[in-house]
CSV table of C-alpha atoms in Angstrom, one decimal:
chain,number,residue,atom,x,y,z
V,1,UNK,CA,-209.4,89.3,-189.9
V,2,UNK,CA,-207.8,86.2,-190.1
V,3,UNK,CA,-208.8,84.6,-186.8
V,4,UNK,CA,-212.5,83.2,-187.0
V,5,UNK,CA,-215.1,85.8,-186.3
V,6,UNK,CA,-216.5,84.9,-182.0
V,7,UNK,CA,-219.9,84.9,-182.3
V,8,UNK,CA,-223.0,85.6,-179.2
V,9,UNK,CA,-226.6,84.0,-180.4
V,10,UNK,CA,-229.5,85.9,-178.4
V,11,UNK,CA,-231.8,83.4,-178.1
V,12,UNK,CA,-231.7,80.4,-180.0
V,13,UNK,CA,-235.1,79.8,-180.8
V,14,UNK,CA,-236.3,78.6,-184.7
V,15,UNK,CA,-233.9,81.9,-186.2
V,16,UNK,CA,-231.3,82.1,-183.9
V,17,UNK,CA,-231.1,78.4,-183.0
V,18,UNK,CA,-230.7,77.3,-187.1
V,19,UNK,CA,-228.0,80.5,-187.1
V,20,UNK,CA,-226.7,78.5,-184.1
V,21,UNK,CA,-226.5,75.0,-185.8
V,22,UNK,CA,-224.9,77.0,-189.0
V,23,UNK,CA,-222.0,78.9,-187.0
V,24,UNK,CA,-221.0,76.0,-185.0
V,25,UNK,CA,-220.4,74.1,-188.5
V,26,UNK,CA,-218.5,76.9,-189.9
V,27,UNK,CA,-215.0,77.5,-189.9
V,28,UNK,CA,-215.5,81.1,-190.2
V,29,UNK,CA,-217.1,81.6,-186.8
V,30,UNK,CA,-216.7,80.8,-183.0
V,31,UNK,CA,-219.6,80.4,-180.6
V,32,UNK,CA,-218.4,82.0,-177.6
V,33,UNK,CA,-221.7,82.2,-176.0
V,34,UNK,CA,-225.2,81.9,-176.0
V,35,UNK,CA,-228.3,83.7,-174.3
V,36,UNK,CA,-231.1,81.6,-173.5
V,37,UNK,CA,-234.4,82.4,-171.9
V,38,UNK,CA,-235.5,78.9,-170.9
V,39,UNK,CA,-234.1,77.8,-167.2
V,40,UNK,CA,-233.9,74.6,-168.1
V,41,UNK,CA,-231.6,75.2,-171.1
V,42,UNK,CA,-228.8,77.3,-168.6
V,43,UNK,CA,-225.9,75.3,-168.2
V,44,UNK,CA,-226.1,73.2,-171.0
V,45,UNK,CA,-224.0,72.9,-174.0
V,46,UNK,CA,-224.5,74.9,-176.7
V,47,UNK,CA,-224.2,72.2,-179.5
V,48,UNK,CA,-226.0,70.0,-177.6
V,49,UNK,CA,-228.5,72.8,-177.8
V,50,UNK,CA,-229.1,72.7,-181.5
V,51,UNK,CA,-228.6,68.3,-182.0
V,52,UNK,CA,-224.9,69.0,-182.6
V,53,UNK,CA,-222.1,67.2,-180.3
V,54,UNK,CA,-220.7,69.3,-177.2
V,55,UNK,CA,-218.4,72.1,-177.5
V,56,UNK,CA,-217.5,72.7,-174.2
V,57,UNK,CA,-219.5,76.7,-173.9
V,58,UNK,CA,-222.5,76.9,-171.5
V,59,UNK,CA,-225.6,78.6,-172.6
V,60,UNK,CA,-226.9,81.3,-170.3
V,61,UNK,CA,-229.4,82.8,-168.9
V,62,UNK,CA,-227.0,85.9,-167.2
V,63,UNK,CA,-227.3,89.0,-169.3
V,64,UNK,CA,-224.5,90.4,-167.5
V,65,UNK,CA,-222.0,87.2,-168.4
V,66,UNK,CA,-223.4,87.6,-171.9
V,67,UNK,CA,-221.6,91.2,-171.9
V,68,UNK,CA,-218.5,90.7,-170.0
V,69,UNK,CA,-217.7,88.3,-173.0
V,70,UNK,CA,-215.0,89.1,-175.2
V,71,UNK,CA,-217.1,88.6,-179.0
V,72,UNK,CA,-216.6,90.4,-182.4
V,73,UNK,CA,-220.4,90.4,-183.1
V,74,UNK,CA,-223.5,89.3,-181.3
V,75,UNK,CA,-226.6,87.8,-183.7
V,76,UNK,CA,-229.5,89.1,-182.1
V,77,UNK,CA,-233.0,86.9,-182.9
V,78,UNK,CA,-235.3,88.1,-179.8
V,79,UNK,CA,-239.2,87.0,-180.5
V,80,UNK,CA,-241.0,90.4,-181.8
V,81,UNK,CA,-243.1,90.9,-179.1
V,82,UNK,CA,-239.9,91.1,-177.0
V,83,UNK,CA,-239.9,94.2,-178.5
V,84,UNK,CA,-242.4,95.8,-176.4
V,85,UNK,CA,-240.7,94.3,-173.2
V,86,UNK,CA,-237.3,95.8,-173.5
V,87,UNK,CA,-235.3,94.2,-176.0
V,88,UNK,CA,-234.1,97.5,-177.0
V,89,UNK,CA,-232.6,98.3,-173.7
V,90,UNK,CA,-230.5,94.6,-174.6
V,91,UNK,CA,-229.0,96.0,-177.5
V,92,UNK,CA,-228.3,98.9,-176.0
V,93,UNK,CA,-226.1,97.4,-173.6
V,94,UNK,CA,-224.5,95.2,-176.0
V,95,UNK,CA,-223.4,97.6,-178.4
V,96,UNK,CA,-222.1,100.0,-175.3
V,97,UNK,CA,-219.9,96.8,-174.1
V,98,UNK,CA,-218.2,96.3,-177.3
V,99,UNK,CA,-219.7,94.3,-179.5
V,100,UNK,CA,-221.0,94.7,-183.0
V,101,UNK,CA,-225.1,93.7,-183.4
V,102,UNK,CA,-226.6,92.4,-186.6
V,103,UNK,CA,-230.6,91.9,-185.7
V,104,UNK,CA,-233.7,90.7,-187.5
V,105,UNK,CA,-235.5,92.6,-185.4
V,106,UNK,CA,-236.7,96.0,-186.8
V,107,UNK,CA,-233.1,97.7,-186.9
V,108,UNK,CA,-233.6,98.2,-190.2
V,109,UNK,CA,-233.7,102.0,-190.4
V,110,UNK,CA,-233.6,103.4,-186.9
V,111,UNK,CA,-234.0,107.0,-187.8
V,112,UNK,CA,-237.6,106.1,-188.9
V,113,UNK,CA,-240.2,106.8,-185.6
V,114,UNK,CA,-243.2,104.7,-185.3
V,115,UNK,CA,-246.1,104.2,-183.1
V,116,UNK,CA,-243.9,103.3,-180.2
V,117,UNK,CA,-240.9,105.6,-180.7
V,118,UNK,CA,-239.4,107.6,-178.0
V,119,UNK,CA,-240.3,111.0,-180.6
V,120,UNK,CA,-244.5,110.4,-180.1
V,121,UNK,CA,-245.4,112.0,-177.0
V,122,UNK,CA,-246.4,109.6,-174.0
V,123,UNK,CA,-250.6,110.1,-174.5
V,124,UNK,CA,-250.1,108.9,-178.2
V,125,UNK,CA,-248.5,105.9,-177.2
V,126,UNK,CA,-250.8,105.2,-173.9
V,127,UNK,CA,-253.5,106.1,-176.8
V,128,UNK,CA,-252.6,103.3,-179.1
V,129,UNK,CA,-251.5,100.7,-176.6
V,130,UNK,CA,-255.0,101.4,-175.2
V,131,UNK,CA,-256.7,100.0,-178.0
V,132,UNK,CA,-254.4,97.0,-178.9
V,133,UNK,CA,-255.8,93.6,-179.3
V,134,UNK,CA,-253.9,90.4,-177.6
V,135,UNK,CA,-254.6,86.9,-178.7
V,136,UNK,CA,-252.8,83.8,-177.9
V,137,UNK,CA,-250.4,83.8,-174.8
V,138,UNK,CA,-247.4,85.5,-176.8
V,139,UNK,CA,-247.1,88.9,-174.9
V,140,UNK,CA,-247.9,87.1,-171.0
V,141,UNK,CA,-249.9,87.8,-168.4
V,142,UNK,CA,-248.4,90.8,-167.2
V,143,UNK,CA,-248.6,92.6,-170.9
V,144,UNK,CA,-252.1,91.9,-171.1
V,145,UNK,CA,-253.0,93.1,-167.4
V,146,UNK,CA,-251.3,96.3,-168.3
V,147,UNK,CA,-253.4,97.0,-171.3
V,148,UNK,CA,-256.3,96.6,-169.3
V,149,UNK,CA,-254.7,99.0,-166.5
V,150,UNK,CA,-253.9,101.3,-169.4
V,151,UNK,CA,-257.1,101.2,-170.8
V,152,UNK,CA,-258.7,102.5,-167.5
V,153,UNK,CA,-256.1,105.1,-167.3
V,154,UNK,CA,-257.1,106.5,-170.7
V,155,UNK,CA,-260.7,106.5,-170.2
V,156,UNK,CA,-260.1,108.7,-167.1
V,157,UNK,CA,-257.4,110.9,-169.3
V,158,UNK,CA,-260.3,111.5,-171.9
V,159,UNK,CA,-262.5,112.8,-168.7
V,160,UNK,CA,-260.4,115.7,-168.2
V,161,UNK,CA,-260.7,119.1,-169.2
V,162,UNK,CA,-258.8,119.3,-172.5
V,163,UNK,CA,-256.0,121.7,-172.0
V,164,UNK,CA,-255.1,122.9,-168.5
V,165,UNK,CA,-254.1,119.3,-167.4
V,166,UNK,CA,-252.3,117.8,-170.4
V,167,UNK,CA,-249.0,118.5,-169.8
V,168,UNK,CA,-248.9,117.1,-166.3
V,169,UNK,CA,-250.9,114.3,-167.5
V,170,UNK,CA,-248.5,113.4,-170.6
V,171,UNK,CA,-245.5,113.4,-168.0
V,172,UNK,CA,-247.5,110.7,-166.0
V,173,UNK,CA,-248.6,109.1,-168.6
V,174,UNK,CA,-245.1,108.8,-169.7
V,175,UNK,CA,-244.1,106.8,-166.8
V,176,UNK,CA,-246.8,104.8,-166.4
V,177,UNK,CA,-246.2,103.8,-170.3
V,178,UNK,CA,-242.6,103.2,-169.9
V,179,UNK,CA,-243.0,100.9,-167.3
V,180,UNK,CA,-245.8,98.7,-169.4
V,181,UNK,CA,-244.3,99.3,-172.7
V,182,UNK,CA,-240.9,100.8,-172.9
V,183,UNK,CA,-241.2,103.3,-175.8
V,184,UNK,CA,-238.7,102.5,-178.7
V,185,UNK,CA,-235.4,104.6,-178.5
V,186,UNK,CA,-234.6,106.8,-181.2
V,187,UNK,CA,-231.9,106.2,-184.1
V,188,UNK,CA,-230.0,108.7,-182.3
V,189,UNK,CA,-229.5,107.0,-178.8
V,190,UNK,CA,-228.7,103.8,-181.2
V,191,UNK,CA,-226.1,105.6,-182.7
V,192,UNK,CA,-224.8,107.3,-179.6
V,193,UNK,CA,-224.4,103.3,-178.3
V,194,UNK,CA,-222.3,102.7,-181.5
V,195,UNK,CA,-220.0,105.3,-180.8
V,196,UNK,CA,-219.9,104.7,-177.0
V,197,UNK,CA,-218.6,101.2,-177.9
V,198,UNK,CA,-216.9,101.3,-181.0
V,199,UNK,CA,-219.1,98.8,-182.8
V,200,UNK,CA,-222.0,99.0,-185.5
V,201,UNK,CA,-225.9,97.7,-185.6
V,202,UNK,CA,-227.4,96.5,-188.8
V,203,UNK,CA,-230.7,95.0,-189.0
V,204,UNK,CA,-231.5,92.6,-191.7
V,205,UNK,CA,-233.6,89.3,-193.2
V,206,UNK,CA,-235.8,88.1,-195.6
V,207,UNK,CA,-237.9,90.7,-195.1
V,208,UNK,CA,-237.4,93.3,-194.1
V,209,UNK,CA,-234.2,93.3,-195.3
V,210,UNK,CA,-233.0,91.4,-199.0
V,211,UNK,CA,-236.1,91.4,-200.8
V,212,UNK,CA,-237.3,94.9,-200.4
V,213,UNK,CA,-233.8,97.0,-199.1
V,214,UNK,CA,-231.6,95.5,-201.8
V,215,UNK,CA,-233.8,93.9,-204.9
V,216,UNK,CA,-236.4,96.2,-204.9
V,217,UNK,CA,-234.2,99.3,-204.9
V,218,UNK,CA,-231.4,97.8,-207.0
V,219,UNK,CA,-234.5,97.3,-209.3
V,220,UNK,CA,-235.3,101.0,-208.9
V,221,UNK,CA,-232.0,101.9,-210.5
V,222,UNK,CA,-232.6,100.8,-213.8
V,223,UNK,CA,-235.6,103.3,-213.7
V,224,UNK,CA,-234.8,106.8,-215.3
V,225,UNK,CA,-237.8,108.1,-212.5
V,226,UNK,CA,-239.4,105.9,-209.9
V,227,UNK,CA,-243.4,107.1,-209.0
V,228,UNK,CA,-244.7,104.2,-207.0
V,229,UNK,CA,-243.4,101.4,-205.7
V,230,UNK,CA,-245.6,98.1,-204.2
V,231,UNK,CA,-244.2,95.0,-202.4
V,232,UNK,CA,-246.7,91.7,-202.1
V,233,UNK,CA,-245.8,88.8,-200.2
V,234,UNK,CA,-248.1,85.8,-199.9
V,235,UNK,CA,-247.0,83.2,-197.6
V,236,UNK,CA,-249.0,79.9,-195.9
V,237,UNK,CA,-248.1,80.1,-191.9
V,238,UNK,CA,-249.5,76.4,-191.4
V,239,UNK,CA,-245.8,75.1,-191.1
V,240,UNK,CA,-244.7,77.9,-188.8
V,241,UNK,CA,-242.8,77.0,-185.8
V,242,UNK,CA,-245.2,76.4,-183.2
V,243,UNK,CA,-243.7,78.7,-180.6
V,244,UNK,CA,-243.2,81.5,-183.2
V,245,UNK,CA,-245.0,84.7,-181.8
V,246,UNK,CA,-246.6,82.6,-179.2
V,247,UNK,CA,-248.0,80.1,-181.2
V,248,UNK,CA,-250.9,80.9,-184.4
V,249,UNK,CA,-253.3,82.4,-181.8
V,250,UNK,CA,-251.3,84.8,-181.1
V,251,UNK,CA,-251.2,86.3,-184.4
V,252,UNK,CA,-255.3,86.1,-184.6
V,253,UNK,CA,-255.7,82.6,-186.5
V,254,UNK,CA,-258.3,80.4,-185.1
V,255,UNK,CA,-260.0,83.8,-183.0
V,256,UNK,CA,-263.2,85.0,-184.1
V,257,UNK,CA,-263.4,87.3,-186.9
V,258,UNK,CA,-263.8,90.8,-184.4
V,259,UNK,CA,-260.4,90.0,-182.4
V,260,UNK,CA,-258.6,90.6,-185.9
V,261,UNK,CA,-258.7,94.1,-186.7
V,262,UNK,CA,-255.9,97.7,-187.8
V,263,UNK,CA,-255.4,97.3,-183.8
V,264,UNK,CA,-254.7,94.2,-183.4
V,265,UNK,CA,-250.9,93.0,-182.0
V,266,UNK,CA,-249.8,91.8,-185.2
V,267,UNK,CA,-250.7,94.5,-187.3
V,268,UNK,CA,-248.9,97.2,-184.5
V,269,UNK,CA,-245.4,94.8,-184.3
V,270,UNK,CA,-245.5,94.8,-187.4
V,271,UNK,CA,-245.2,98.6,-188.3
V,272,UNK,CA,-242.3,98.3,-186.8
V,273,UNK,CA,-240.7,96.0,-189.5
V,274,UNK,CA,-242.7,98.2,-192.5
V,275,UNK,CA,-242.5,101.4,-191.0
V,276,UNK,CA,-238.6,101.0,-191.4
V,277,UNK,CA,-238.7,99.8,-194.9
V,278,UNK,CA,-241.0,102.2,-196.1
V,279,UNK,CA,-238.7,104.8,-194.7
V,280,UNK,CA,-235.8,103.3,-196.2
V,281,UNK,CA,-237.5,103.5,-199.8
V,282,UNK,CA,-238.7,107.2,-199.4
V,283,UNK,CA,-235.1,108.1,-198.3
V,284,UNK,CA,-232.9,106.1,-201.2
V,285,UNK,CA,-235.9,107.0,-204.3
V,286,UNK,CA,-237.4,110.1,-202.5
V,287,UNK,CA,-234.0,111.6,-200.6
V,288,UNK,CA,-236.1,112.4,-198.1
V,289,UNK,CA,-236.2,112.0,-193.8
V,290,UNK,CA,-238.4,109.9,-191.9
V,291,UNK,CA,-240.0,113.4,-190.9
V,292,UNK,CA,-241.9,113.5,-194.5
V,293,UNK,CA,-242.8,109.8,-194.5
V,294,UNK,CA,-246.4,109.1,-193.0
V,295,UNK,CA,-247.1,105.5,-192.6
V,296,UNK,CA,-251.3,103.9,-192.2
V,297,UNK,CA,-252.0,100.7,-192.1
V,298,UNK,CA,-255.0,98.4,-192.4
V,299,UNK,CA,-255.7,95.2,-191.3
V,300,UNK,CA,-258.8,92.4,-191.9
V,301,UNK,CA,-259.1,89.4,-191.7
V,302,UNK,CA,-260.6,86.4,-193.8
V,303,UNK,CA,-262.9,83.5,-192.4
V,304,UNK,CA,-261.3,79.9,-192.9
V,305,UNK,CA,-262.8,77.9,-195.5
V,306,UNK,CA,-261.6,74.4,-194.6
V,307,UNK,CA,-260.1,72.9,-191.3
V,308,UNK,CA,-256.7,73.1,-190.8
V,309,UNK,CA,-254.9,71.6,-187.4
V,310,UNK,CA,-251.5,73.6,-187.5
V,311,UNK,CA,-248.6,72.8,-184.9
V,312,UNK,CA,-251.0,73.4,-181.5
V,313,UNK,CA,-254.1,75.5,-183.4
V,314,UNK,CA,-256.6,74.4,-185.0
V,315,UNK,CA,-258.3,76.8,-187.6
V,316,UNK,CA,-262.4,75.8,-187.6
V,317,UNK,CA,-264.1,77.1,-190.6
V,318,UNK,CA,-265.4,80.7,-189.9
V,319,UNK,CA,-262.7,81.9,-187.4
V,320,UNK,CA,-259.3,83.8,-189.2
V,321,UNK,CA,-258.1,81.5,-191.5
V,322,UNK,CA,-255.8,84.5,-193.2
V,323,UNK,CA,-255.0,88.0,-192.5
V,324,UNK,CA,-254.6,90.7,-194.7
V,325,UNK,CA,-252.6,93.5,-193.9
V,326,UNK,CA,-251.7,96.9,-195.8
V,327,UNK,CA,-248.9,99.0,-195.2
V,328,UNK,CA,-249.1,102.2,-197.3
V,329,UNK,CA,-246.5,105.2,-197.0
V,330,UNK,CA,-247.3,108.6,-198.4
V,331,UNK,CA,-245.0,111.8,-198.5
V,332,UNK,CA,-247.4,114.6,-198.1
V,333,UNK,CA,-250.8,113.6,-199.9
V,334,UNK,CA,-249.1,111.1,-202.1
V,335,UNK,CA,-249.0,107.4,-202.1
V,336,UNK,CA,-245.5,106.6,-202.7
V,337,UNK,CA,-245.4,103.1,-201.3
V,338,UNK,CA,-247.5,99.7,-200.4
V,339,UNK,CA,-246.6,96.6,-198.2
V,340,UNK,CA,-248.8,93.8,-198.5
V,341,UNK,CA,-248.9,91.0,-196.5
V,342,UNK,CA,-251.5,88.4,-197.3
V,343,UNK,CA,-250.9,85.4,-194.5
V,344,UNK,CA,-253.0,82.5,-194.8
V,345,UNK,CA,-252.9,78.7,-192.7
V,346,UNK,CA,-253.6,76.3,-194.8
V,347,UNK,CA,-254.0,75.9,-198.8
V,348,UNK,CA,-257.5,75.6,-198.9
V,349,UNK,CA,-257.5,79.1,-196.5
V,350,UNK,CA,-255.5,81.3,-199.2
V,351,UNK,CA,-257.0,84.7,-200.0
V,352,UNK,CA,-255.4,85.4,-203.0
V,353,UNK,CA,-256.2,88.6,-205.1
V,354,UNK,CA,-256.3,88.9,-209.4
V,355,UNK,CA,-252.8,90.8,-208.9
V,356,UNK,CA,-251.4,87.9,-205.9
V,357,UNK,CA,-248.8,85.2,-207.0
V,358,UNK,CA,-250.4,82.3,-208.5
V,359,UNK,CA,-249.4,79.7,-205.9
V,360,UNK,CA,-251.5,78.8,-202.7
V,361,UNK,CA,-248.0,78.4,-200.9
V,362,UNK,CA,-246.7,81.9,-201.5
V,363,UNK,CA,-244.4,84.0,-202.8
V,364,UNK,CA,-243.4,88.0,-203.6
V,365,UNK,CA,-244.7,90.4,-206.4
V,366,UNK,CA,-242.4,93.4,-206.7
V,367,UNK,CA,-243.9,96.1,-209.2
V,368,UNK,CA,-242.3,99.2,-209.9
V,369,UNK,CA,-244.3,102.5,-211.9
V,370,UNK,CA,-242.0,104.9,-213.4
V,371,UNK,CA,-240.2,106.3,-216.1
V,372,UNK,CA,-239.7,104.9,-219.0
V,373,UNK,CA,-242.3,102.0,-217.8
V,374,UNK,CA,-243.4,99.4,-215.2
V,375,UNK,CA,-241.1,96.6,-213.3
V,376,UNK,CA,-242.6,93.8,-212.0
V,377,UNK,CA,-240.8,90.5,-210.9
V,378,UNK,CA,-242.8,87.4,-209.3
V,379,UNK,CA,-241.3,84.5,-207.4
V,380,UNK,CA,-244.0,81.9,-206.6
V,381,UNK,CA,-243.6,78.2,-205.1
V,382,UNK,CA,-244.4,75.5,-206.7
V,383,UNK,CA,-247.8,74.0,-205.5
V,384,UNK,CA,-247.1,69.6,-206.5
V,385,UNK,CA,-243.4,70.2,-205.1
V,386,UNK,CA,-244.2,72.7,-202.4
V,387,UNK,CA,-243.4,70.4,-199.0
V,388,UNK,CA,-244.5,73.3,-196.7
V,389,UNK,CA,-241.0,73.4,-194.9
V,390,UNK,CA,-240.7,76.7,-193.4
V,391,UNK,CA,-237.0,76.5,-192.8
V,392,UNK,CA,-236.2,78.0,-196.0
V,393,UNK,CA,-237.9,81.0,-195.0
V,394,UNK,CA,-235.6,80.7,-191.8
V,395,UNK,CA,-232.2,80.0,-193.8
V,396,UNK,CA,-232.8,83.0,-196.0
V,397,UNK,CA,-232.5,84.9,-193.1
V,398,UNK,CA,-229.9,83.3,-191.1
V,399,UNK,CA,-227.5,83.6,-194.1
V,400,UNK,CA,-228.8,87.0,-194.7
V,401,UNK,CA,-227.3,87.4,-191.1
V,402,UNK,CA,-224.1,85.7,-191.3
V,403,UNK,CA,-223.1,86.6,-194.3
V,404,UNK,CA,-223.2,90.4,-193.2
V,405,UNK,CA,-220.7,89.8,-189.7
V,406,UNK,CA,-217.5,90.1,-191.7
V,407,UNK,CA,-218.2,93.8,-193.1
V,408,UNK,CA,-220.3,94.9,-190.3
V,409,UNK,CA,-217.4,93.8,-188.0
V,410,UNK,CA,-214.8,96.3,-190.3
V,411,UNK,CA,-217.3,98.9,-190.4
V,412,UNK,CA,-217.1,102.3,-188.8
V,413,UNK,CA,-218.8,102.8,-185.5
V,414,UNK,CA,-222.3,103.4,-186.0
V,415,UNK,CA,-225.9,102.3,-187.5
V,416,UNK,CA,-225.2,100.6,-190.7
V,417,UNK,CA,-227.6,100.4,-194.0
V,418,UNK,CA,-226.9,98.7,-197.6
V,419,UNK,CA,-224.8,100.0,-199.6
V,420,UNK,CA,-226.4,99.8,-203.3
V,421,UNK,CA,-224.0,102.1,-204.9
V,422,UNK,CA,-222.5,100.4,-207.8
V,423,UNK,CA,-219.3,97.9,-206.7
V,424,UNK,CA,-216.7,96.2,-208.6
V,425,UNK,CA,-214.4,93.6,-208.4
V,426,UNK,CA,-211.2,92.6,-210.9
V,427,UNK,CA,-212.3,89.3,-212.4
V,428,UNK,CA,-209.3,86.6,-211.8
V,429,UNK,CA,-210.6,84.2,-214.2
């Protein structure tokens, strides 16, 4: 393609408004249009938007002018918990009208199901969903006054006689579900979208997406026989965007310790995210379907230490200062897998374990067991330099996205996934 690629942002926040800055400075794209979810930003010019000078196109807030645009490829940066409030039906539509999607939201392997996916029957769902925990203001109002009505609802389910009722039931509980939570759809109705419009979906990012999808299984490959596999990452939230998720509170830091638990909000969004890579793993090492993968995870948190005013939180000693949480895949009874991810606000609030990166700022420890031996790579921040900026975390990802628009664009129709087999090039030195 030799014309410039026309780009959509969905919602320029912290990730899609940097991927906005970066696109309108590039000579390979064209901003055509942006979504926004703010009123007050509707009408307004999109590189005034993002500090840059006007470019003559009008953010939105029209979801329908959004799709009767003429774009090669939308980037799609919705807020996670938008994922629970029908983000999925936005892609949906998007890919149906035309128009390739690259996401760094949990695309990264639809055929995987998780809690939320439209394969676990309706009681499941209303079951988990029942139990979650909401902190902060991220999920609204309305989210957490249909927990509460969901919570009722399953407490009179569990009343009833145990078999005669259930099917009826789990056909109102569906409903009732849908309409609070929409139920993820399967990779299936994703692909059917792709086809319907011509276009592909790939989902990708820091991680998920480069450090686990591509470097940890292109490490794999030097590995005669791969046994076990663990991903680590460590990472200090205090420079977070303050609207990220809500705000810190929202992800249980500053809450007392027994809001923070395997149920809380954070630890269920994110099995989305881990679910996917986990399945991705079992399927390019194992060669098998998301149907043998079982996922569990395990959350706890860790008191603060020190006091730490973050953005609009502040983190007193005793209340969640970090957050553990344990993702760990198994293929029958065996443990094949483990995501870790050890947040923390604040240096002096770091809960770092004897195999963690060294660093209070962060960082990644990949380790792979096998045959003929072990792997294991570190990347860790430097503490004196570390400036706490959390927009290289951001442009990781927004190049991550970017950089992917030109293939996913000449791709065949359909949900598209990394392609580590071997490539070559002839060198024109």
């Amino acid at each position: 393609m030799s014309r410039p690629y026309r780009l959509i942002i969905w919602g320029p926040g912290d990730m899609g408004g940097r991927a906005l800055h970066t696109a309108l400075n590039s000579p390979d794209f064209e901003v055509v249009g942006v979504k926004v979810f703010s009123p007050p930003k509707h009408g307004r010019d999109i590189g005034e938007l993002v500090g840059l000078p006007a470019v003559g196109v009008a953010a939105t807030t029209s979801k329908e002018e959004i799709l009767a645009l003429d774009a090669d490829c939308v980037v799609h940066t919705p807020t996670t918990p938008s994922l629970v409030r029908g983000a999925d039906a936005d892609v949906l539509d998007l890919l149906a009208s035309g128009k390739n999607v690259v996401s760094a939201a949990s695309y990264h392997n639809p055929s995987m199901t998780n809690w939320l996916s439209a394969s676990q029957s309706p009681l499941s769902v209303l079951r988990t969903v029942s139990k979650m925990k909401v902190t902060g203001d991220a999920f609204g109002a309305e989210l957490r006054r249909a927990i509460g009505a969901l919570r009722v609802g399953m407490r009179a389910i569990d009343s009833l006689p145990a078999r005669p009722l259930r099917p009826a039931v789990d056909r109102l509980a569906g409903a009732v579900v849908d309409r609070a939570i929409p139920r993820r759809p399967l990779g299936s109705t994703l692909q059917a979208a792709c086809l319907k419009g011509g276009v592909s979906l790939h989902g990708t990012g820091l991680h998920p997406g480069l450090m686990v999808e591509q470097l940890l299984l292109r490490l794999a490959g030097v590995l005669d026989e791969v046994r076990e596999v663990k991903f680590l990452e460590v990472g200090d939230l205090s420079a977070a965007p303050d609207g990220m998720w809500g705000g810190l509170a929202s992800l249980g830091f500053g809450t007392p310790l027994s809001a923070v638990d395997s149920n809380h909000a954070i630890g269920l969004m994110q099995h989305f995210y881990f679910n996917d890579v986990i399945g991705n793993v079992a399927h390019a090492l194992r060669g098998v379907g998301s149907e043998a993968v079982r996922v569990e995870r395990l959350l706890y948190p860790v008191p603060a230490r020190v006091r730490v005013h973050a953005g609009g939180t502040v983190i007193e000693p005793g209340t969640v200062g970090a957050i553990h949480m344990t993702y760990r895949g198994y293929i029958g009874d065996e443990l094949f897998m483990t995501n870790e991810e050890c947040w923390h606000v604040g240096a002096g609030n770091a809960h770092l374990g004897p195999d963690h990166p060294r660093s209070l700022s962060g960082g990644h420890v990949i380790s792979l067991d096998g045959v003929p031996g072990r792997i294991e790579m570190r990347n860790e921040m430097d503490d004196d330099a570390y400036s706490a900026d959390w927009s290289a975390v951001t442009d990781i990802s927004v190049r991550a996205m970017l950089s992917v628009v030109p293939e996913l664009c000449a791709a065949p129709p359909g949900v598209v996934m990394p392609d580590l087999s071997p490539r070559y090039r002839l060198e024109n030195a």
